[in-house]
PDB file of C-alpha atoms and ligand atoms in Angstrom:
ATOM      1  CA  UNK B  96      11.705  51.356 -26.385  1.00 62.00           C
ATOM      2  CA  UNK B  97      13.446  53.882 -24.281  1.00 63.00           C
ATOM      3  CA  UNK B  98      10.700  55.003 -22.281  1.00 65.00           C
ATOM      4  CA  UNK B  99      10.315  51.375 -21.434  1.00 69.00           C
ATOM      5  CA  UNK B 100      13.472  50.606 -20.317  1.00 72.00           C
ATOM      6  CA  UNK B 101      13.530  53.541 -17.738  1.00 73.00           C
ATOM      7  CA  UNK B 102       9.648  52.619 -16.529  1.00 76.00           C
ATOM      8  CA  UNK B 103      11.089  49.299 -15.625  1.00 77.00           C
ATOM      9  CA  UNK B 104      13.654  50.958 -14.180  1.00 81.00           C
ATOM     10  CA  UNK B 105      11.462  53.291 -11.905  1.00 79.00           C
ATOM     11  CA  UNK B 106       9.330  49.971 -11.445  1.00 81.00           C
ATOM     12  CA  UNK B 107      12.816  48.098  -9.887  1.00 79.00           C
ATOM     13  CA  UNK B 108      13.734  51.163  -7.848  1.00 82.00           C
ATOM     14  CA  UNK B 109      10.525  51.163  -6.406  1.00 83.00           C
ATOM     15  CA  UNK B 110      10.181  47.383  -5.325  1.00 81.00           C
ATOM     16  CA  UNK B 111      13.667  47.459  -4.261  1.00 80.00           C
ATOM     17  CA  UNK B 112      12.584  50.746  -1.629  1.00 79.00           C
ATOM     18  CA  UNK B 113       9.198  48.740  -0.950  1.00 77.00           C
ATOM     19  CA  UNK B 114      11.560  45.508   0.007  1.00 74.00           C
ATOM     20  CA  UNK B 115      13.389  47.620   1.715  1.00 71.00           C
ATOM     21  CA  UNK B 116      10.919  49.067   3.719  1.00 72.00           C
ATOM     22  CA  UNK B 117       9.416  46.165   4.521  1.00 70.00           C
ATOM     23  CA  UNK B 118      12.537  44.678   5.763  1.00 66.00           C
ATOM     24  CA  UNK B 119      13.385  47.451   8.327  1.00 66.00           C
ATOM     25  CA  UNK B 120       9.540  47.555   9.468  1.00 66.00           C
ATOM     26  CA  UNK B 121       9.840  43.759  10.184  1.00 68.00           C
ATOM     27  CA  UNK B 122      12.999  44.721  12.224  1.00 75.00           C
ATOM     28  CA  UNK B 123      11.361  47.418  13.970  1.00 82.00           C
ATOM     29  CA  UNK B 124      12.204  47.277  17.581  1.00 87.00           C
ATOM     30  CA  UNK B 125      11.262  49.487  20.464  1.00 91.00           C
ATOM     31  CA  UNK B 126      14.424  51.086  21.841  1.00 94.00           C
ATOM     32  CA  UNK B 127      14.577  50.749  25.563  1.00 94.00           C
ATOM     33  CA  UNK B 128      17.086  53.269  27.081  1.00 96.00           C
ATOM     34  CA  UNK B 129      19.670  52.321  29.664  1.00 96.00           C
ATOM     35  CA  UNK B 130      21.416  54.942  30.887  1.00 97.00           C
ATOM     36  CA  UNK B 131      23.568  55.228  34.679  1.00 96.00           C
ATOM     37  CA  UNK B 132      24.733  58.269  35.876  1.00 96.00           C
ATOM     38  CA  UNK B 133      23.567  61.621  34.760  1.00 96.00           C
ATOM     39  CA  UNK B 134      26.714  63.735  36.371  1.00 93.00           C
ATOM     40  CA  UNK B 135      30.015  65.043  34.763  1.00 89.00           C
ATOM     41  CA  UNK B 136      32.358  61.808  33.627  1.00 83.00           C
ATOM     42  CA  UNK B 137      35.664  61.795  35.831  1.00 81.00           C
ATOM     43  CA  UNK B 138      38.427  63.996  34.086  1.00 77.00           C
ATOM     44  CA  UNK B 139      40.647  60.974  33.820  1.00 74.00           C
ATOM     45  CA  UNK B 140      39.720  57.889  31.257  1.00 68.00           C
ATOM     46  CA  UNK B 141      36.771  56.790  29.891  1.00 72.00           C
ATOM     47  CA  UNK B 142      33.387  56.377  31.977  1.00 78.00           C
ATOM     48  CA  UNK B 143      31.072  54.071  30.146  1.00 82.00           C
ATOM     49  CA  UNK B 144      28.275  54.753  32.848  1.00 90.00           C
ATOM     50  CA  UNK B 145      27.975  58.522  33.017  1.00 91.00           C
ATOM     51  CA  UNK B 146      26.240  61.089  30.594  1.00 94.00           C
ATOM     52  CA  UNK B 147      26.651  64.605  31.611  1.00 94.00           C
ATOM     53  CA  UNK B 148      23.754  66.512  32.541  1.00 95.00           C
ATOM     54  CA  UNK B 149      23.926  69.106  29.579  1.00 95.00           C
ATOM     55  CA  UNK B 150      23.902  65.789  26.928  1.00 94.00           C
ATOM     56  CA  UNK B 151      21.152  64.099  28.756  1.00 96.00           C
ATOM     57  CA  UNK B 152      19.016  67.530  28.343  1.00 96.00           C
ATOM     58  CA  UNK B 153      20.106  67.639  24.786  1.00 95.00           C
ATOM     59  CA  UNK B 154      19.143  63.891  23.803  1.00 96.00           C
ATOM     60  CA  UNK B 155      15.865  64.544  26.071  1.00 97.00           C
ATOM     61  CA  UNK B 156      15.031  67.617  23.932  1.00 97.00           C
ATOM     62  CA  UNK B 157      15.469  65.979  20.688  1.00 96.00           C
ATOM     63  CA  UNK B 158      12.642  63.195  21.678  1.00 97.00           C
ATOM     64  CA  UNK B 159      11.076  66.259  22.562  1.00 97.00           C
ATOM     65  CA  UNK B 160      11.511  68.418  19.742  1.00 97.00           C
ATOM     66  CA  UNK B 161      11.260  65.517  16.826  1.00 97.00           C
ATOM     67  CA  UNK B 162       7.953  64.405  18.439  1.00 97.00           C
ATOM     68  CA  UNK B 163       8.912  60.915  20.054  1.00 97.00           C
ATOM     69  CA  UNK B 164       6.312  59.407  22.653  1.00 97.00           C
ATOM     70  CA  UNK B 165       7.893  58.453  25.727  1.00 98.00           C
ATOM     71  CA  UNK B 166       6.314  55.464  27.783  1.00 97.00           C
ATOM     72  CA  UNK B 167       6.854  53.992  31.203  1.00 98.00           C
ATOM     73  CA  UNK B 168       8.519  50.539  30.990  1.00 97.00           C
ATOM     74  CA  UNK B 169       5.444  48.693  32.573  1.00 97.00           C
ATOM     75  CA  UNK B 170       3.307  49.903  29.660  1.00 96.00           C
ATOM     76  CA  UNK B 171       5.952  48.472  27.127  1.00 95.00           C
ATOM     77  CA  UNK B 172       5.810  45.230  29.169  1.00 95.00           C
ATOM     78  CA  UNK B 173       1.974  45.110  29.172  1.00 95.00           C
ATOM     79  CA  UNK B 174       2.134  45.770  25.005  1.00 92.00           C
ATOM     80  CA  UNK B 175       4.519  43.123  24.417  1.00 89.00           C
ATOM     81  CA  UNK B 176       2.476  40.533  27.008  1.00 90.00           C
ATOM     82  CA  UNK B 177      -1.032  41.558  24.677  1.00 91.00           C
ATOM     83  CA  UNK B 178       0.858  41.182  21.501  1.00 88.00           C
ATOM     84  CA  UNK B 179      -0.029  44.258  20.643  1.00 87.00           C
ATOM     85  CA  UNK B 180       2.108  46.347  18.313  1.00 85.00           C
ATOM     86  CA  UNK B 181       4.133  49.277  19.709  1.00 87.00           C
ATOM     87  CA  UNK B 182       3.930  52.493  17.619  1.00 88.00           C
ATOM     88  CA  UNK B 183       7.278  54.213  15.941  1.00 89.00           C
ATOM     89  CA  UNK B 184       8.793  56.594  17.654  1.00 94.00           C
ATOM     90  CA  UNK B 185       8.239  55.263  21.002  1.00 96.00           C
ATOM     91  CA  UNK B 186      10.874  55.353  23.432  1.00 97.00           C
ATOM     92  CA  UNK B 187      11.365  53.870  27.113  1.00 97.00           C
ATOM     93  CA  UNK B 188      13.944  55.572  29.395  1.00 98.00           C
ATOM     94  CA  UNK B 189      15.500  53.765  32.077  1.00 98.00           C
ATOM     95  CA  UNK B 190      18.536  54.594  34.296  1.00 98.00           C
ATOM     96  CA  UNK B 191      20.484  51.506  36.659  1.00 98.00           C
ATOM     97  CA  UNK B 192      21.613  51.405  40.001  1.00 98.00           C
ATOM     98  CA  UNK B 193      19.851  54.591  41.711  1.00 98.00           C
ATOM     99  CA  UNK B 194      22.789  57.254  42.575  1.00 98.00           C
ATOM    100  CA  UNK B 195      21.654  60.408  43.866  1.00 98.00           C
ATOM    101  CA  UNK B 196      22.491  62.167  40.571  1.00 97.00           C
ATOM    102  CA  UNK B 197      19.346  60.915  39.167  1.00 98.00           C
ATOM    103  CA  UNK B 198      17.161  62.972  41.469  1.00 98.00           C
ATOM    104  CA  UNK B 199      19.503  65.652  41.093  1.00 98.00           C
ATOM    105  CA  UNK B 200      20.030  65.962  37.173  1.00 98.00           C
ATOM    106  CA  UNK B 201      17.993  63.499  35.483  1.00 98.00           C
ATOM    107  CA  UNK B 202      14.548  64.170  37.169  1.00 98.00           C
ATOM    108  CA  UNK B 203      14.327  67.397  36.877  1.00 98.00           C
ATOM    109  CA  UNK B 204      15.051  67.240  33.008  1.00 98.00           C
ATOM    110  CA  UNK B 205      12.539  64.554  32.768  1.00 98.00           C
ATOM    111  CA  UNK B 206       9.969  66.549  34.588  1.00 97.00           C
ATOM    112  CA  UNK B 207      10.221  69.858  32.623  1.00 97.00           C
ATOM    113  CA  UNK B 208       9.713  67.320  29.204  1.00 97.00           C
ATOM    114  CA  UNK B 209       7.083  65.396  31.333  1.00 97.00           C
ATOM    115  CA  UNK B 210       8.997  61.973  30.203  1.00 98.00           C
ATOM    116  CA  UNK B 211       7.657  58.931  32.195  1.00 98.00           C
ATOM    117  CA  UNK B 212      11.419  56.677  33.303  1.00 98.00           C
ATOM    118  CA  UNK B 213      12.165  53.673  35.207  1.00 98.00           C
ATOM    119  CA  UNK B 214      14.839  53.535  38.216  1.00 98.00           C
ATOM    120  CA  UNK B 215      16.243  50.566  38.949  1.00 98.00           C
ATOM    121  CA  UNK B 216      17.562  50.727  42.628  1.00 98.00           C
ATOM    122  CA  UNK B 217      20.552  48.531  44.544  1.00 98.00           C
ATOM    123  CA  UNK B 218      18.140  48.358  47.541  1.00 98.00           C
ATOM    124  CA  UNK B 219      21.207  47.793  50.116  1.00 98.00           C
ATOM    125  CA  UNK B 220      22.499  51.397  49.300  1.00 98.00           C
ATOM    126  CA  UNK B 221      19.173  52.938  49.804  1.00 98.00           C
ATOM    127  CA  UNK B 222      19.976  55.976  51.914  1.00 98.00           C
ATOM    128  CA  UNK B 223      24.072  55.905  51.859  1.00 98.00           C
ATOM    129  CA  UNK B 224      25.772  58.470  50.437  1.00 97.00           C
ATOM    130  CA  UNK B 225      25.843  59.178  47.119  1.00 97.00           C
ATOM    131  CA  UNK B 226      22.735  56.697  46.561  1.00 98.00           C
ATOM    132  CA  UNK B 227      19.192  57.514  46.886  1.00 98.00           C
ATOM    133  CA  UNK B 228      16.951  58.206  49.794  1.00 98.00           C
ATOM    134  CA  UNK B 229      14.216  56.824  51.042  1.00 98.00           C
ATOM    135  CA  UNK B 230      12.310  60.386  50.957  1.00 98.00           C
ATOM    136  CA  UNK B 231      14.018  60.369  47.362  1.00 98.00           C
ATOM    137  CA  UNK B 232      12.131  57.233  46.093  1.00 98.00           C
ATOM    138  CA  UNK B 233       8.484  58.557  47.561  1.00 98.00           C
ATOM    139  CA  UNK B 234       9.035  61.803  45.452  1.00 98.00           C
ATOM    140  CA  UNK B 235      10.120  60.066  42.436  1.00 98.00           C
ATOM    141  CA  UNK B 236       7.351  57.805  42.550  1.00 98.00           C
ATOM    142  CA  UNK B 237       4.606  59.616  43.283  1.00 97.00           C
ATOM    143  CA  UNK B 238       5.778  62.257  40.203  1.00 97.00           C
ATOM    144  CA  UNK B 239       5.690  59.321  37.620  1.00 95.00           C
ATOM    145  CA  UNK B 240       9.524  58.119  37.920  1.00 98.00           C
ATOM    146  CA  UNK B 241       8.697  53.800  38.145  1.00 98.00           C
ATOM    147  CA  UNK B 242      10.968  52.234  40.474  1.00 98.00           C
ATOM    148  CA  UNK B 243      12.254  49.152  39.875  1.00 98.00           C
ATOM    149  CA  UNK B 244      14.590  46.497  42.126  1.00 98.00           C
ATOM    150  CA  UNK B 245      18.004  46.147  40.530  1.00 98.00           C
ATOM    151  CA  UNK B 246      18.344  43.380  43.385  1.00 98.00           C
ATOM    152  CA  UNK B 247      19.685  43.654  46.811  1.00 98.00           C
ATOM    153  CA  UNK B 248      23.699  44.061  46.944  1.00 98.00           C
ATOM    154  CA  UNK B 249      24.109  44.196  42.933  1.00 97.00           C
ATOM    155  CA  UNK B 250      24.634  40.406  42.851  1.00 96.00           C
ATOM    156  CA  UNK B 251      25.339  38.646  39.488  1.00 97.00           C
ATOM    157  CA  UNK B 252      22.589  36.817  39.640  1.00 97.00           C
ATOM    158  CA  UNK B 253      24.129  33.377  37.213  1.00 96.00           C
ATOM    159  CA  UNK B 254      26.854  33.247  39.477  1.00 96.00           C
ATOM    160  CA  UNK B 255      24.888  32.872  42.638  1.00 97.00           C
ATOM    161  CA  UNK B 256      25.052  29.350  44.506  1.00 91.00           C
ATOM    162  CA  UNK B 257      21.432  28.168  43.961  1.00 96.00           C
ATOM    163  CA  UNK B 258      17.881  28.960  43.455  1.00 97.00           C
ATOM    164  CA  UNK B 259      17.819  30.252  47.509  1.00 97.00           C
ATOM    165  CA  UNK B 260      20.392  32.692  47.210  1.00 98.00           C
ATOM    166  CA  UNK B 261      18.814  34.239  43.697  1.00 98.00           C
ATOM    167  CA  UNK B 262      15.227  34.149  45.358  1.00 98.00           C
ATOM    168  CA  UNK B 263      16.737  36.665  48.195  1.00 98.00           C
ATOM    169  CA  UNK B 264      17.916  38.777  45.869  1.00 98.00           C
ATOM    170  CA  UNK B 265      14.575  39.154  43.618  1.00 98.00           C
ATOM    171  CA  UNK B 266      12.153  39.165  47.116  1.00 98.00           C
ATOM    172  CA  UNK B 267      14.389  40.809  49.389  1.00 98.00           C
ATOM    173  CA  UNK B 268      15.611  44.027  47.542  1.00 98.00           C
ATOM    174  CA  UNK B 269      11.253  44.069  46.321  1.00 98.00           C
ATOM    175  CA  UNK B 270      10.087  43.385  49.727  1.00 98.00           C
ATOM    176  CA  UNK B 271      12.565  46.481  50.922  1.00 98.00           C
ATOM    177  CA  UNK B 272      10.906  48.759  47.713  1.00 98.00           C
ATOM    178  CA  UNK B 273       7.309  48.268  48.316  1.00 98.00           C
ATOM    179  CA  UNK B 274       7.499  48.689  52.573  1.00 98.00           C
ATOM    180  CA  UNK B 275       8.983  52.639  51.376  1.00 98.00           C
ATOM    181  CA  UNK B 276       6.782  53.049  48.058  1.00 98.00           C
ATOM    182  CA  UNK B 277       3.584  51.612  49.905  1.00 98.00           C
ATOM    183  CA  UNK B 278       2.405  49.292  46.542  1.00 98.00           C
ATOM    184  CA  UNK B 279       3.254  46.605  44.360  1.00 98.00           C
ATOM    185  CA  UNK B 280       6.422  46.846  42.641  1.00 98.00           C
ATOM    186  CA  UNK B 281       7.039  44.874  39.508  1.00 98.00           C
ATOM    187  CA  UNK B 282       9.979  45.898  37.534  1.00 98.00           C
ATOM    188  CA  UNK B 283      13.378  44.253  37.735  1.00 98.00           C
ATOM    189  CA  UNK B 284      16.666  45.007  36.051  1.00 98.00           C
ATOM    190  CA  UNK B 285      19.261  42.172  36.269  1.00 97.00           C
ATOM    191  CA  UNK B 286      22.479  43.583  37.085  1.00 96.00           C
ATOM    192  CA  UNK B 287      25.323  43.668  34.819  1.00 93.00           C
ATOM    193  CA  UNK B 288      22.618  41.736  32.596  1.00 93.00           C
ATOM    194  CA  UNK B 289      23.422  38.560  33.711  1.00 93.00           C
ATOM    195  CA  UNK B 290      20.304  36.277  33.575  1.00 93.00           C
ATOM    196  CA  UNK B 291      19.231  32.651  31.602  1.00 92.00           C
ATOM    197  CA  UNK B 292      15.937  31.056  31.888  1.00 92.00           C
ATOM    198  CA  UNK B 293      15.793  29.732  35.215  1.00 95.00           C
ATOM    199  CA  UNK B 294      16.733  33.213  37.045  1.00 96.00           C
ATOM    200  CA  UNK B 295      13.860  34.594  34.561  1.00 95.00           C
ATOM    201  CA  UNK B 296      11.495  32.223  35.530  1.00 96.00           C
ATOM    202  CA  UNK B 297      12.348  32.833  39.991  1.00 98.00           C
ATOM    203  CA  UNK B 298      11.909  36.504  38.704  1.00 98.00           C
ATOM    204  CA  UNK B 299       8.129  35.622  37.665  1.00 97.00           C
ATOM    205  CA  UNK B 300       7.647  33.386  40.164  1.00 98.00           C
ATOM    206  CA  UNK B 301       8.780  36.043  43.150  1.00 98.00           C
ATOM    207  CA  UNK B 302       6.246  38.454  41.393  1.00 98.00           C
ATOM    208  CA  UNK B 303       8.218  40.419  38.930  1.00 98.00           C
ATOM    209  CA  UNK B 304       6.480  41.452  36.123  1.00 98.00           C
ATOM    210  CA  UNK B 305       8.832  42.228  33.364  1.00 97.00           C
ATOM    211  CA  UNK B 306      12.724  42.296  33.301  1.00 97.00           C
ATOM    212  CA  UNK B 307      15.545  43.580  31.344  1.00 95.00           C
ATOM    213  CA  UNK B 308      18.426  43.286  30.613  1.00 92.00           C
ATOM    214  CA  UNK B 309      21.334  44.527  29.085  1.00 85.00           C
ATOM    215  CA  UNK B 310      22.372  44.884  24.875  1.00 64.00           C
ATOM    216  CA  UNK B 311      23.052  41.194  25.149  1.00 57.00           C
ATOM    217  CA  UNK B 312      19.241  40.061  25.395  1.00 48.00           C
ATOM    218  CA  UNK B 313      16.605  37.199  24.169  1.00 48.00           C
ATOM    219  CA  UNK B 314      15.061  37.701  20.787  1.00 55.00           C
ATOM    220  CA  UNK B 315      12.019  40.914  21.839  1.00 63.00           C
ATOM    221  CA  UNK B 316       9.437  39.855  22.993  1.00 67.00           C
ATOM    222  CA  UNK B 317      10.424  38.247  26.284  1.00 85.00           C
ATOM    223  CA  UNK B 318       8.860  40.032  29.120  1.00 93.00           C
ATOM    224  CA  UNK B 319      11.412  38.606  31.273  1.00 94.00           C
ATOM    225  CA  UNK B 320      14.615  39.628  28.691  1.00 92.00           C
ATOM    226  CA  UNK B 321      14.234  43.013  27.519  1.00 92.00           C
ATOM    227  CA  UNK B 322      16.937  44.080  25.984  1.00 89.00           C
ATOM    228  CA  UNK B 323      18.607  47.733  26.021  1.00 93.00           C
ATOM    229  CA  UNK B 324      20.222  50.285  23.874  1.00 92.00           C
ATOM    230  CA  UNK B 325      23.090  51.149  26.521  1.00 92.00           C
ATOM    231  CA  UNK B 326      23.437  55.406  26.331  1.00 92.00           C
ATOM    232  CA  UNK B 327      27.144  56.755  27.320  1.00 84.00           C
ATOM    233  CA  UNK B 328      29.345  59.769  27.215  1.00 80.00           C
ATOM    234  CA  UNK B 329      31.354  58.028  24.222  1.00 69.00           C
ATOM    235  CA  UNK B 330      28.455  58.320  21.639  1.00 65.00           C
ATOM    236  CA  UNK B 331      27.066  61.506  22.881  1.00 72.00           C
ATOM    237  CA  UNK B 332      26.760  63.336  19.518  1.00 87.00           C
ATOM    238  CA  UNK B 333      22.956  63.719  18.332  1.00 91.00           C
ATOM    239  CA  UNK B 334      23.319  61.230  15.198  1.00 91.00           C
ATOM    240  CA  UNK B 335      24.860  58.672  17.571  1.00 90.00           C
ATOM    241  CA  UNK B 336      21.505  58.987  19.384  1.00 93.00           C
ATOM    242  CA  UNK B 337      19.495  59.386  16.473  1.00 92.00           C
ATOM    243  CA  UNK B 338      20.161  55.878  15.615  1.00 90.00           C
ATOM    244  CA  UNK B 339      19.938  54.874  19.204  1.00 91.00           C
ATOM    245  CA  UNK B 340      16.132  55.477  18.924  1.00 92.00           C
ATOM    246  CA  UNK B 341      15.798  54.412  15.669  1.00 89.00           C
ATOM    247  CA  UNK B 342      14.247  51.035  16.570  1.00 87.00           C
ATOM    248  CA  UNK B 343      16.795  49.438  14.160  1.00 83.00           C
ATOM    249  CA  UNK B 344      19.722  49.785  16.397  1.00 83.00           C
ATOM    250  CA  UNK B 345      19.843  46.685  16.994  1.00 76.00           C
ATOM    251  CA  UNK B 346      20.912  45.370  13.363  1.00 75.00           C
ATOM    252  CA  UNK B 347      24.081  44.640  12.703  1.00 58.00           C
ATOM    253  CA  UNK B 348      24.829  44.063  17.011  1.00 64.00           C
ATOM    254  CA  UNK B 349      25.869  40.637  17.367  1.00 51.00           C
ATOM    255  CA  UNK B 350      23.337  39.347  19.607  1.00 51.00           C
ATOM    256  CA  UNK B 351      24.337  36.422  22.070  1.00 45.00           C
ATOM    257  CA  UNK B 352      21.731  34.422  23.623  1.00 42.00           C
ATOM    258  CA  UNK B 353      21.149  33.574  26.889  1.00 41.00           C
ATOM    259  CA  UNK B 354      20.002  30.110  27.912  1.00 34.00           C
TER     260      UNK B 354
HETATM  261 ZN1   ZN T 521      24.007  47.924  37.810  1.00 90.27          ZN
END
């Protein structure tokens, strides 16, 4: 009688780990890095944009060391647009904006792990000070860095006047990327995340092929609305990031959609 009562027991546990299981694999979701600036944060207040360089070489380490496959953006985007299933412990790395700290402390981290990332440039500061180069952009490109347009001037794209003035953005600031890169470029990051249908649909329509956007995405899946697991100085300890990549991040985030 006893030994029945605990094999139904072991029987319940089991189930219960199975459902469990089965619920976080049905949750799974590849985590798509967003990080800004990889330089020291400013010794006064908070800097939700900047990861120091020794953190980023930590967290890049640990997808090293714990075996994580990173891939470039327009491979997740070509996955999601077959249907086809993206394996665990697959990570995407991408970095907004395009300050000069990137080529300076981010790529050559990414280059010793040999990690595949996505730049997303303000095409207007190309050059100034502070901002990437257009001699900057060749190298990066050419050594497996994906550049991406994060528009012309930074504009928030659902507050724009009309379909003209988002249009410029998209073409414009791609336009500017491919006449230094020399080839198609197809990546787009909407700044500050700001996007709804109709800017996704002028992103397709000006050539774009996949977007994303920030933590505040469309359900995955959407080519065009990729959401992002945003990486700071704040949550820099190794657990924080842990979870970050889990693929289940995600749960528990209130999620608002865009229309
Ligand atoms: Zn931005």
């Amino acid at each position: 009688m006893v030994l029945m009562r605990r094999k139904r027991g072991w029987v319940f546990t089991l189930s219960a780990l199975a459902g469990l299981w089965w619920v976080l694999s049905m949750n799974y979701e590849l985590p798509i890095l967003m990080y800004h600036i990889i330089d020291r944060p400013p010794a006064e207040g908070r800097s939700s944009v900047h990861v120091s360089p020794e953190v980023f070489e930590r967290q890049m380490e640990f997808l090293k060391v714990h075996g994580y496959r990173v891939i470039p953006l327009s491979e997740a985007v070509r996955l999601y647009k077959e249907g086809r299933p993206i394996p665990r412990k697959t990570v995407v790395i991408t970095f907004d904006d395009g300050t000069l700290d990137n080529f300076d402390h981010a790529f050559p981290v990414l280059r010793k792990m040999d990690f595949p990332a996505t730049i997303f440039m303000i095409t207007s500061n190309i050059g100034q000070e502070g901002w990437l180069g257009e001699q900057d952009l060749k190298i990066l490109d050419q050594s497996g860095i994906e550049i991406g347009s994060h528009t012309a001037d930074h504009a928030f794209l659902p507050s724009l006047k009309n379909d003209a003035e988002i249009e410029d953005q998209l073409l414009r600031s791609k336009a500017r990327l491919e006449e230094v890169l020399g080839h198609p470029v197809s990546l787009l990051s909407y700044p500050a995340g700001g996007f709804n249908s109709r800017i996704a649909a002028l992103a397709q329509l000006a050539g774009y092929e996949g977007a994303v956007t920030t933590n505040h995405g469309r359900p995955r899946g959407n080519p065009y609305g990729l959401h992002r697991i945003k990486v700071s100085e704040s949550g820099a300890n190794l657990f924080n990031f842990w979870l970050k990549v889990s693929g289940l991040y995600h749960l528990g985030k209130r999620r608002i959609a865009i229309s």
